[in-house]
mmCIF file of C-alpha atoms in Angstrom:
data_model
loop_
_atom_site.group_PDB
_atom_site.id
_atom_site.type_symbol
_atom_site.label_atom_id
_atom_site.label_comp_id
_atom_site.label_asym_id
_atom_site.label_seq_id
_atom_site.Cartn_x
_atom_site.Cartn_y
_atom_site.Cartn_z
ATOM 1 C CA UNK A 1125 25.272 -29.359 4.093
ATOM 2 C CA UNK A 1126 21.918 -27.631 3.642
ATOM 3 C CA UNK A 1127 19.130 -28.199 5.816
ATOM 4 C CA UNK A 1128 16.171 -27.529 5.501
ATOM 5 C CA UNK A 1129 13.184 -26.856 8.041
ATOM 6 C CA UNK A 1130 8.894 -26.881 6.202
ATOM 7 C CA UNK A 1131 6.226 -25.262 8.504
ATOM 8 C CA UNK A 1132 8.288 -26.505 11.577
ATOM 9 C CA UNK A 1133 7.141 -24.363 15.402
ATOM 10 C CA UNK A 1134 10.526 -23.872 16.956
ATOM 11 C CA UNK A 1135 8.962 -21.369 19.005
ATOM 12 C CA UNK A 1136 10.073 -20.491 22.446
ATOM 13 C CA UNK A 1137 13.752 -21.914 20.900
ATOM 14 C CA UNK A 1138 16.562 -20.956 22.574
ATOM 15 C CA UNK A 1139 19.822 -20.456 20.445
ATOM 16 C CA UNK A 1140 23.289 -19.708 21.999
ATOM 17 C CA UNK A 1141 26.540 -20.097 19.785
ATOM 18 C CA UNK A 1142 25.016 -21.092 17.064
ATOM 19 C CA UNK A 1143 26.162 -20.676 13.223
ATOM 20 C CA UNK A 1144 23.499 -19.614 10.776
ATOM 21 C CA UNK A 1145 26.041 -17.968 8.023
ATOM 22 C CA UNK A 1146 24.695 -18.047 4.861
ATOM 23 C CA UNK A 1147 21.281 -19.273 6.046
ATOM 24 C CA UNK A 1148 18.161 -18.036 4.427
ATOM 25 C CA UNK A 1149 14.748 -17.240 5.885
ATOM 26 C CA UNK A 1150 11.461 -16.694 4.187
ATOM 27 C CA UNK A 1151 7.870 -16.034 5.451
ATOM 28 C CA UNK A 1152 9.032 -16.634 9.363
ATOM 29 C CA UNK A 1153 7.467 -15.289 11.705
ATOM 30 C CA UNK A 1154 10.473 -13.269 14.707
ATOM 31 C CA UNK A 1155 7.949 -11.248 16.462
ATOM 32 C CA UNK A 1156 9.403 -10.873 20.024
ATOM 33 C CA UNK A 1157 12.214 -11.941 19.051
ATOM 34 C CA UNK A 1158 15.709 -10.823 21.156
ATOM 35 C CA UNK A 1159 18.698 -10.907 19.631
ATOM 36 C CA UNK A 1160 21.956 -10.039 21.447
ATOM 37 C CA UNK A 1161 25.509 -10.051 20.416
ATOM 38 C CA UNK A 1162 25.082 -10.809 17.660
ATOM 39 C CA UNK A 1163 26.790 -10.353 14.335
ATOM 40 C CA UNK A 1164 24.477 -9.284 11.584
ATOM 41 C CA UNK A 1165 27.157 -8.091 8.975
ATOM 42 C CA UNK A 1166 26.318 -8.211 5.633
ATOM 43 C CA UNK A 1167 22.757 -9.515 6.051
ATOM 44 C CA UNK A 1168 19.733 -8.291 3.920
ATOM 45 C CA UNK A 1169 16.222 -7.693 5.011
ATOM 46 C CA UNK A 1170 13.431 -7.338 2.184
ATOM 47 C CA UNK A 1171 9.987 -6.773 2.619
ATOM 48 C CA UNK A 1172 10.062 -6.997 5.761
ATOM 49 C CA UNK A 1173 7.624 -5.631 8.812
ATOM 50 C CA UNK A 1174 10.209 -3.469 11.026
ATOM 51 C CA UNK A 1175 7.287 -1.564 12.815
ATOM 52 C CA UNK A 1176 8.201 -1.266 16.851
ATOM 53 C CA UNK A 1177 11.591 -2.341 16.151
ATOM 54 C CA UNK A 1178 14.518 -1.236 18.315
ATOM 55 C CA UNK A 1179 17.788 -0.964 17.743
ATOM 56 C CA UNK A 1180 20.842 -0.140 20.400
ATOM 57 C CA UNK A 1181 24.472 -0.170 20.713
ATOM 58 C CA UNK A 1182 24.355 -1.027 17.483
ATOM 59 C CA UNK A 1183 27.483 -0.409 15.065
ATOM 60 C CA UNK A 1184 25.587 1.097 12.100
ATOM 61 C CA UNK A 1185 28.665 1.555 10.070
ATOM 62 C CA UNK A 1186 27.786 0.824 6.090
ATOM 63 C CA UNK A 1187 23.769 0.658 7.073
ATOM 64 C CA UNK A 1188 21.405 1.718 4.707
ATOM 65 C CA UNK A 1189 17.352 1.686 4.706
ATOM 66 C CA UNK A 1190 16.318 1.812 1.327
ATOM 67 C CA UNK A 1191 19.669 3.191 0.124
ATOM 68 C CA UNK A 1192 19.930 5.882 2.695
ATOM 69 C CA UNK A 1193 23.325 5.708 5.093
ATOM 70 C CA UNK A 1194 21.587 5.645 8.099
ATOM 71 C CA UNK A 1195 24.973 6.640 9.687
ATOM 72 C CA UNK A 1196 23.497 10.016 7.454
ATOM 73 C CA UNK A 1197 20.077 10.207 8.286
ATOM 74 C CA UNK A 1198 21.486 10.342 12.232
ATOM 75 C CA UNK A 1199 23.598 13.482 11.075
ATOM 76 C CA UNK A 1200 20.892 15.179 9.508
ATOM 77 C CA UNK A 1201 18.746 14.099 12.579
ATOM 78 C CA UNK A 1202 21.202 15.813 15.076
ATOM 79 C CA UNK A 1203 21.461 19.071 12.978
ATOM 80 C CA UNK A 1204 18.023 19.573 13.062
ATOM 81 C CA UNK A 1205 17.704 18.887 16.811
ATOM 82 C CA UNK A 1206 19.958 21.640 17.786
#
């Protein structure tokens, strides 16, 4: 069953145990958005605005930001910090 939400303001929303698998998302707007424990396996993000993002206690196993492992990029971070 696909539904389907048009220019809807669900803002201020509050979701808890909900299933979005499989769910797509185009031109929304998630600024200030929290999201905690949550399961974001397999999900792609394209042209997107990531500015002032933050991310922690995050598993980044398998990441990549435009095909960089970011599990990588933290290496090469840490080497160069010492």
């Amino acid at each position: 069953l696909m539904v389907t939400h048009v220019r809807e303001d669900i803002s201020n929303s509050k979701f808890e145990d909900v299933d979005l698998c499989q769910s797509s998302f185009t031109d929304v707007n998630l600024q200030g958005v929290v999201f905690d424990d949550v399961n974001m396996s397999g999900v792609k993000i394209n042209n997107a605005n990531l500015s002032n993002c933050q991310i922690s206690d995050a598993n980044l196993t398998g990441m990549t930001i435009n095909g960089v492992l970011v599990t990588d990029l933290f290496k090469t971070y840490n080497r160069a910090e010492i």
